[in-house]
């Protein structure tokens, strides 16, 4: 969904909102670029289990 090697927080949230507008999954799997606390919280509030490996370089 994104062209950058690592998505910034704004892009991650936009892509997530766009995906949730189409359907509500049970889980959402992303790579470590999406190890963002706001992303996790947003998905949990929507009833979706976020799955992303921990990335020590990503600011939470």
mmCIF file of C-alpha atoms in Angstrom:
data_model
loop_
_atom_site.group_PDB
_atom_site.id
_atom_site.type_symbol
_atom_site.label_atom_id
_atom_site.label_comp_id
_atom_site.label_asym_id
_atom_site.label_seq_id
_atom_site.Cartn_x
_atom_site.Cartn_y
_atom_site.Cartn_z
ATOM 1 C CA UNK A 1 0.000 0.000 0.000
ATOM 2 C CA UNK A 2 2.960 2.344 0.463
ATOM 3 C CA UNK A 3 6.007 2.965 -1.708
ATOM 4 C CA UNK A 4 8.453 3.900 1.060
ATOM 5 C CA UNK A 5 10.620 1.268 2.674
ATOM 6 C CA UNK A 6 9.323 2.338 6.081
ATOM 7 C CA UNK A 7 6.008 4.108 6.470
ATOM 8 C CA UNK A 8 5.775 7.094 8.787
ATOM 9 C CA UNK A 9 3.076 7.183 11.433
ATOM 10 C CA UNK A 10 0.746 9.390 9.370
ATOM 11 C CA UNK A 11 0.939 7.033 6.386
ATOM 12 C CA UNK A 12 0.488 3.953 8.573
ATOM 13 C CA UNK A 13 -2.662 5.395 10.117
ATOM 14 C CA UNK A 14 -4.066 6.500 6.725
ATOM 15 C CA UNK A 15 -3.550 3.057 5.209
ATOM 16 C CA UNK A 16 -5.096 1.423 8.273
ATOM 17 C CA UNK A 17 -8.169 3.701 8.187
ATOM 18 C CA UNK A 18 -8.583 3.040 4.461
ATOM 19 C CA UNK A 19 -8.392 -0.728 5.014
ATOM 20 C CA UNK A 20 -10.901 -0.625 7.889
ATOM 21 C CA UNK A 21 -13.309 1.395 5.728
ATOM 22 C CA UNK A 22 -13.555 -1.589 3.371
ATOM 23 C CA UNK A 23 -13.956 -4.370 5.942
ATOM 24 C CA UNK A 24 -13.263 -5.196 9.592
ATOM 25 C CA UNK A 25 -10.728 -8.008 9.870
ATOM 26 C CA UNK A 26 -10.066 -10.120 12.948
ATOM 27 C CA UNK A 27 -6.302 -9.531 12.730
ATOM 28 C CA UNK A 28 -4.113 -7.062 10.868
ATOM 29 C CA UNK A 29 -0.595 -8.267 10.083
ATOM 30 C CA UNK A 30 2.113 -5.744 9.223
ATOM 31 C CA UNK A 31 5.878 -5.667 9.189
ATOM 32 C CA UNK A 32 7.980 -3.933 11.842
ATOM 33 C CA UNK A 33 7.532 -0.540 10.150
ATOM 34 C CA UNK A 34 4.068 -0.545 11.758
ATOM 35 C CA UNK A 35 5.324 -1.086 15.293
ATOM 36 C CA UNK A 36 3.592 2.146 16.342
ATOM 37 C CA UNK A 37 1.670 2.432 19.603
ATOM 38 C CA UNK A 38 -1.103 4.605 18.087
ATOM 39 C CA UNK A 39 -1.583 1.994 15.333
ATOM 40 C CA UNK A 40 -1.962 -0.758 17.954
ATOM 41 C CA UNK A 41 -4.398 1.329 20.016
ATOM 42 C CA UNK A 42 -6.474 2.284 16.966
ATOM 43 C CA UNK A 43 -6.864 -1.338 15.908
ATOM 44 C CA UNK A 44 -7.681 -2.586 19.404
ATOM 45 C CA UNK A 45 -10.388 0.098 19.689
ATOM 46 C CA UNK A 46 -11.825 -1.179 16.386
ATOM 47 C CA UNK A 47 -11.844 -4.761 17.711
ATOM 48 C CA UNK A 48 -8.910 -5.862 15.523
ATOM 49 C CA UNK A 49 -5.836 -7.697 16.838
ATOM 50 C CA UNK A 50 -2.666 -5.918 15.605
ATOM 51 C CA UNK A 51 0.294 -8.155 14.748
ATOM 52 C CA UNK A 52 3.647 -6.481 14.015
ATOM 53 C CA UNK A 53 7.130 -7.541 15.114
ATOM 54 C CA UNK A 54 8.881 -5.254 17.597
ATOM 55 C CA UNK A 55 11.206 -2.752 15.950
ATOM 56 C CA UNK A 56 13.607 -1.042 18.399
ATOM 57 C CA UNK A 57 14.250 1.739 15.846
ATOM 58 C CA UNK A 58 10.568 2.726 15.626
ATOM 59 C CA UNK A 59 9.435 5.430 18.007
ATOM 60 C CA UNK A 60 6.420 4.331 19.961
#
